[in-house]
Every structure is written in structure tokens, then in C-alpha cells.
Coordinates of C-alpha atoms in Angstrom, one line a residue:
M298 CA 33.0 40.1 -5.1
E299 CA 29.7 38.8 -6.5
K300 CA 26.6 40.1 -4.7
N301 CA 24.7 37.4 -2.7
Y302 CA 21.2 36.7 -3.8
S303 CA 18.4 37.5 -1.3
V304 CA 15.0 36.1 -0.2
E305 CA 13.4 38.5 -2.7
D306 CA 15.5 37.0 -5.5
L307 CA 14.3 33.5 -4.4
L308 CA 10.7 34.6 -4.5
H309 CA 11.2 36.1 -7.9
L310 CA 12.8 32.9 -9.1
M311 CA 9.9 30.8 -7.8
A312 CA 7.4 33.1 -9.6
Q313 CA 9.4 32.6 -12.8
L314 CA 9.4 28.9 -12.4
R315 CA 5.6 28.9 -12.1
S316 CA 5.0 31.4 -14.9
P317 CA 2.7 30.1 -17.6
E318 CA 4.9 31.9 -20.1
G319 CA 8.4 30.3 -20.1
G320 CA 8.2 28.6 -16.8
C321 CA 9.4 25.1 -15.9
P322 CA 6.9 22.4 -17.1
W323 CA 7.6 20.3 -14.0
D324 CA 7.1 23.1 -11.5
L325 CA 3.9 24.2 -13.3
K326 CA 2.5 20.7 -12.8
Q327 CA 3.0 20.7 -9.0
D328 CA 0.4 21.4 -6.4
F329 CA 0.3 21.4 -2.6
A330 CA -0.1 17.7 -2.3
S331 CA 2.5 16.7 -4.9
I332 CA 5.4 18.4 -3.2
V333 CA 4.7 17.1 0.3
P334 CA 7.0 14.0 -0.2
S335 CA 9.8 16.4 -1.3
T336 CA 9.3 18.5 1.8
I337 CA 9.5 15.5 4.1
E338 CA 12.6 14.2 2.3
E339 CA 14.4 17.6 2.5
A340 CA 13.6 17.8 6.2
Y341 CA 15.2 14.4 6.8
E342 CA 18.2 15.4 4.7
V343 CA 18.7 18.4 7.0
A344 CA 18.4 16.1 10.1
E345 CA 20.9 13.7 8.5
A346 CA 23.5 16.5 7.8
I347 CA 23.2 17.6 11.4
E348 CA 23.5 14.1 12.8
Q349 CA 26.6 13.5 10.6
E350 CA 28.0 16.9 11.6
D351 CA 28.2 17.6 7.9
F352 CA 28.3 21.4 8.3
E353 CA 29.9 21.9 4.9
H354 CA 26.7 20.8 3.2
L355 CA 24.2 21.8 5.9
H356 CA 23.6 25.2 4.5
E357 CA 22.7 23.6 1.1
E358 CA 20.3 21.2 2.7
L359 CA 18.7 24.1 4.6
G360 CA 18.3 26.0 1.3
D361 CA 16.5 23.0 -0.2
L362 CA 14.1 23.0 2.8
L363 CA 13.6 26.7 2.5
F364 CA 12.7 26.3 -1.2
Q365 CA 9.8 24.1 -0.1
V366 CA 8.4 27.0 1.9
I367 CA 8.9 29.3 -1.0
F368 CA 7.1 26.8 -3.3
Y369 CA 4.1 26.6 -0.9
A370 CA 4.1 30.4 -0.6
Q371 CA 3.9 30.7 -4.4
L372 CA 1.1 28.2 -4.6
G373 CA -0.8 30.0 -1.8
R374 CA -0.4 33.3 -3.6
E375 CA -1.7 31.9 -6.9
K376 CA -4.8 30.5 -5.1
D377 CA -5.3 33.7 -3.0
H378 CA -4.9 31.6 0.2
F379 CA -1.8 33.4 1.6
D380 CA 1.7 34.6 0.5
F381 CA 5.2 34.7 1.8
P382 CA 4.8 37.9 3.8
Q383 CA 1.8 36.4 5.5
I384 CA 3.8 33.3 6.4
V385 CA 6.5 35.5 8.0
D386 CA 4.0 37.8 9.7
T387 CA 2.1 34.8 11.3
L388 CA 5.4 33.2 12.4
V389 CA 6.8 36.4 14.0
R390 CA 3.5 37.1 15.8
K391 CA 3.3 33.6 17.1
L392 CA 6.9 33.6 18.4
V393 CA 6.4 37.0 20.1
R394 CA 3.2 35.7 21.7
R395 CA 5.0 32.5 22.9
H396 CA 7.9 34.5 24.4
P397 CA 6.3 37.0 26.8
H398 CA 9.5 36.6 29.0
V399 CA 11.4 38.2 26.1
F400 CA 8.7 40.5 24.6
P401 CA 6.5 41.5 27.6
S402 CA 4.9 44.3 25.6
G403 CA 3.6 41.8 23.1
T404 CA 5.4 43.5 20.2
L405 CA 8.7 42.7 18.5
Y406 CA 10.3 46.2 19.1
G407 CA 8.5 47.2 22.3
D408 CA 9.6 47.2 25.9
R409 CA 12.3 44.6 26.6
S410 CA 12.2 44.9 30.4
A411 CA 11.1 41.2 30.7
E412 CA 10.9 39.2 33.8
A413 CA 13.8 36.8 34.3
L414 CA 12.6 33.1 34.1
D415 CA 14.5 29.9 34.3
E416 CA 14.2 27.2 31.6
A417 CA 11.5 25.2 33.4
E418 CA 9.3 28.2 33.8
V419 CA 9.8 29.2 30.2
K420 CA 8.8 25.7 29.0
K421 CA 5.7 25.7 31.3
N422 CA 4.6 29.1 29.9
W423 CA 5.3 27.9 26.4
E424 CA 3.1 24.9 26.8
A425 CA 0.3 26.9 28.5
I426 CA 0.3 29.4 25.6
K427 CA 0.2 26.6 23.0
E428 CA -2.7 25.0 24.9
A429 CA -4.6 28.3 24.8
E430 CA -3.9 28.6 21.1
R431 CA -5.3 25.1 20.5
T432 CA -8.4 25.9 22.5
A433 CA -8.9 29.1 20.5
K434 CA -8.8 27.0 17.4
G435 CA -11.4 24.6 18.8
D436 CA -8.9 21.8 19.4
A437 CA -10.2 20.5 22.7
G438 CA -8.6 17.7 24.7
T439 CA -5.1 16.9 26.0
L440 CA -4.1 15.0 22.8
A441 CA -5.8 17.3 20.3
G442 CA -3.7 18.8 17.5
V443 CA -1.0 16.2 17.3
A444 CA -0.6 15.8 13.5
V445 CA -1.6 12.4 12.2
G446 CA 0.9 12.7 9.4
L447 CA 4.0 12.7 11.7
P448 CA 6.4 9.8 11.6
A449 CA 4.9 7.1 13.9
L450 CA 7.7 7.2 16.5
T451 CA 7.6 11.0 16.6
R452 CA 3.8 11.1 17.0
A453 CA 3.9 8.5 19.7
T454 CA 6.4 10.6 21.6
K455 CA 4.3 13.7 21.3
L456 CA 1.2 11.9 22.5
Q457 CA 3.0 10.5 25.5
K458 CA 4.5 14.0 26.4
R459 CA 1.0 15.5 26.3
A460 CA -0.4 12.8 28.5
S461 CA 2.6 13.1 30.9
R462 CA 1.9 16.8 31.4
V463 CA -1.4 16.0 33.0
G464 CA 0.1 13.3 35.2
F465 CA -0.5 10.2 33.1
D466 CA 2.9 8.7 33.1
W467 CA 5.2 6.2 34.8
P468 CA 7.1 7.8 37.8
N469 CA 10.4 6.4 36.5
I470 CA 11.8 4.2 33.7
D471 CA 11.6 1.0 35.8
G472 CA 7.8 0.8 35.2
V473 CA 8.4 1.4 31.5
L474 CA 11.0 -1.4 31.3
D475 CA 8.6 -3.8 33.1
K476 CA 5.9 -2.8 30.6
I477 CA 8.3 -3.6 27.7
E478 CA 8.9 -7.1 29.1
E479 CA 5.2 -7.6 29.5
E480 CA 4.6 -6.6 25.9
V481 CA 7.3 -8.9 24.7
A482 CA 5.7 -11.8 26.5
E483 CA 2.3 -10.9 25.0
L484 CA 3.8 -10.7 21.6
R485 CA 5.5 -14.1 22.0
E486 CA 2.2 -15.6 23.1
A487 CA 0.3 -14.2 20.1
V488 CA 2.9 -15.6 17.7
T489 CA 3.0 -19.0 19.4
N490 CA -0.8 -19.1 19.1
G491 CA -0.6 -18.2 15.4
D492 CA -2.8 -15.2 15.9
M493 CA -1.1 -12.7 13.5
E494 CA -3.7 -10.0 13.9
H495 CA -3.2 -10.0 17.6
A496 CA 0.5 -10.2 17.1
K497 CA 0.3 -7.0 15.0
E498 CA -1.5 -5.2 17.8
E499 CA 1.0 -6.5 20.4
L500 CA 3.9 -5.4 18.3
G501 CA 2.4 -1.9 18.1
D502 CA 2.1 -2.0 21.9
L503 CA 5.8 -3.0 22.2
L504 CA 6.9 -0.2 19.9
F505 CA 4.8 2.3 21.8
S506 CA 6.4 1.1 25.1
C507 CA 9.9 1.4 23.5
V508 CA 9.1 5.0 22.6
N509 CA 8.1 5.6 26.2
A510 CA 11.5 4.3 27.3
S511 CA 13.3 6.6 24.9
R512 CA 11.2 9.5 26.2
H513 CA 12.2 8.7 29.8
L514 CA 15.8 8.5 28.7
K515 CA 15.5 11.8 26.9
V516 CA 16.5 10.1 23.6
D517 CA 14.8 11.0 20.3
P518 CA 13.5 7.6 19.1
E519 CA 13.7 8.6 15.4
A520 CA 17.4 9.6 15.9
A521 CA 18.1 6.4 17.8
L522 CA 16.5 4.2 15.1
R523 CA 18.3 6.1 12.4
G524 CA 21.6 5.6 14.2
C525 CA 20.8 1.9 14.6
S526 CA 20.0 1.6 10.9
R527 CA 23.4 3.3 10.0
K528 CA 25.1 0.8 12.3
F529 CA 23.4 -2.1 10.5
E530 CA 24.4 -0.7 7.2
R531 CA 28.1 -0.5 8.3
R532 CA 28.1 -4.0 9.7
F533 CA 26.2 -5.6 6.8
G534 CA 28.5 -3.7 4.4
Y535 CA 31.5 -5.4 6.1
V536 CA 29.9 -8.8 5.8
E537 CA 29.1 -8.3 2.1
S538 CA 32.6 -6.9 1.2
S539 CA 34.3 -9.7 3.1
L540 CA 32.4 -12.3 1.1
H541 CA 32.9 -10.4 -2.2
S542 CA 36.7 -10.4 -1.5
E543 CA 36.4 -14.2 -1.7
G544 CA 34.4 -14.1 -4.9
R545 CA 31.1 -15.0 -3.1
Q546 CA 27.7 -13.5 -2.7
V547 CA 25.9 -13.1 0.7
S548 CA 23.2 -15.5 -0.5
E549 CA 25.9 -18.2 -1.0
A550 CA 27.1 -18.1 2.6
T551 CA 25.7 -20.2 5.5
L552 CA 24.0 -18.6 8.4
E553 CA 27.0 -19.7 10.6
E554 CA 29.4 -17.9 8.3
L555 CA 27.2 -14.8 8.3
D556 CA 27.0 -14.8 12.1
R557 CA 30.8 -15.1 12.3
L558 CA 31.4 -12.2 9.9
W559 CA 28.8 -10.1 11.7
D560 CA 30.5 -10.6 15.1
K561 CA 33.8 -9.6 13.4
A562 CA 32.1 -6.5 11.9
K563 CA 31.0 -5.5 15.4
V564 CA 34.6 -5.4 16.5
Q565 CA 36.3 -4.0 13.4
R566 CA 33.8 -1.5 12.1
E567 CA 32.4 0.3 15.2
P568 CA 33.7 3.8 16.0
G569 CA 36.3 3.6 18.7
A570 CA 36.6 -0.2 18.5
D571 CA 39.9 -2.0 18.3
T572 CA 40.8 -3.0 14.7

């Protein structure tokens, strides 16, 4: 049986790709900033494989994501910023530090006679340790350290969770739903008045309130929206294929025809629906 390659092999491969002598021209042109879009794309492809339960290809997608880390490590080594062993060391130390209930001695292979904690206590300790880390870095304030580059829905969720931990939150989802209705009314008013700049602001308020609802429902808004987008694709695909079977394009159909086919798609194309 052929021997499996290792992380060391992957690091060697990356070094060869970046070698000025015989390396890959494309890889040699890259820098930290240029590969960020690929990193984001690979992370979403991992998420998609998991959501689709495509475990046959998940390991491949995880490998693609790992390659991004290896790439950054090579760039860091070339610039004398850091290398892969430092990435691993920093990660392990951080995880040991954030799990005192598992590693009470503060070391990976030390005393394991840890205090038994329930999930709520573990989460509380985790957040307290992260807060201490942020303070040590000079990131003061409840909302400090939430990356600006996160997807907007994800960042809104994180900001709301931070505020919630210090008591700034609705007691239940009823208040959130009332707020959504309020924001819809304000958006409608802005549109009616033709104030598009105000409408843009109100639309943002509405989206932020919808994220709040997802948080109270313990639903990931990014996952919910991706699921809705996939549903839209399925339904629109049915509408389009139905018209194509008649030799017609979507642009040639009336709105009434499209609505009729859309309603039919909702019945025939949804998982678990009668066909």
C-alpha cells in the first residue's frame, strides 16, 4: 500500500512551489493579501460540504483550506514573521489556556485531575479567558476585537452576542419580532417618501433585527440565508426548465405565468413535498 503523505511533505511541497528556482510562477506572485479571497472561498466550500452532508468530498475541501494555512506559513517564514511550527505552538498554547477544566496544570501533558464543569460553566470560563486575552492585547470595550472583515450577518451576530453577555438584550424573541415590524414600517415610510438614503439605513436596521431574531432562535443567519438561496435556485430552476420544455425563455413569460409556475415549484420541488 502506498505510504500517505504527511504535513511535513505538504510543507516541503509549499516551499518548492515558492522556490525562485523551478517554482510555480503563479504561486511566486502571491502575497498575504492576494490569497485572502481564496481562503474565504475555501472556508465557504467546507461549510457547503458539511451543510450538504457531502462527506465523500469534505476531506478534500478541508485539505484545500489547510493548504491556505500552509501558504500563509510559507509567506510568513519568507518574511521572518512566523513559520508553521509557531502557528501550531501558538494554537496549542491558546487552547490549553482556554481549557483549564481539561488542563488544570496549564500544560498539555501535565496533571489531568481537572474539576468537572457543565457546559454552561465551561462557556462562561471560555468567554472570561477570551476577554482577558483581549484586554492584554489592548482591545478594551465589550465589542472590541470583532473582525470588521467578517461577513456582515456573522459580524452582526457576534456584536449582538457580546452586548447580550453584559445584559443588553431583549428578554425574549417577542420584543425582537416587534422590533422587526417597527423597522419594516420605518423602511416602508422612507420608501414612500422617496428618501433612498434613509431607506438604506432602515434596511440595515431591519437586517440587523432579523439577525437578532436568528440569534434568539439559535439559528445561524448565514446558514439560514444560504439555505434560502438554495431553495430559490431549486424553485427558479423548475420555472426555467418548465418554460424551456415549451420552447420559451423566462423573459418571454408573463408575471402571472411565472407566479403560477413558482407556486407549482413550491409543491413539486421541496424536499418531503408531494409530487
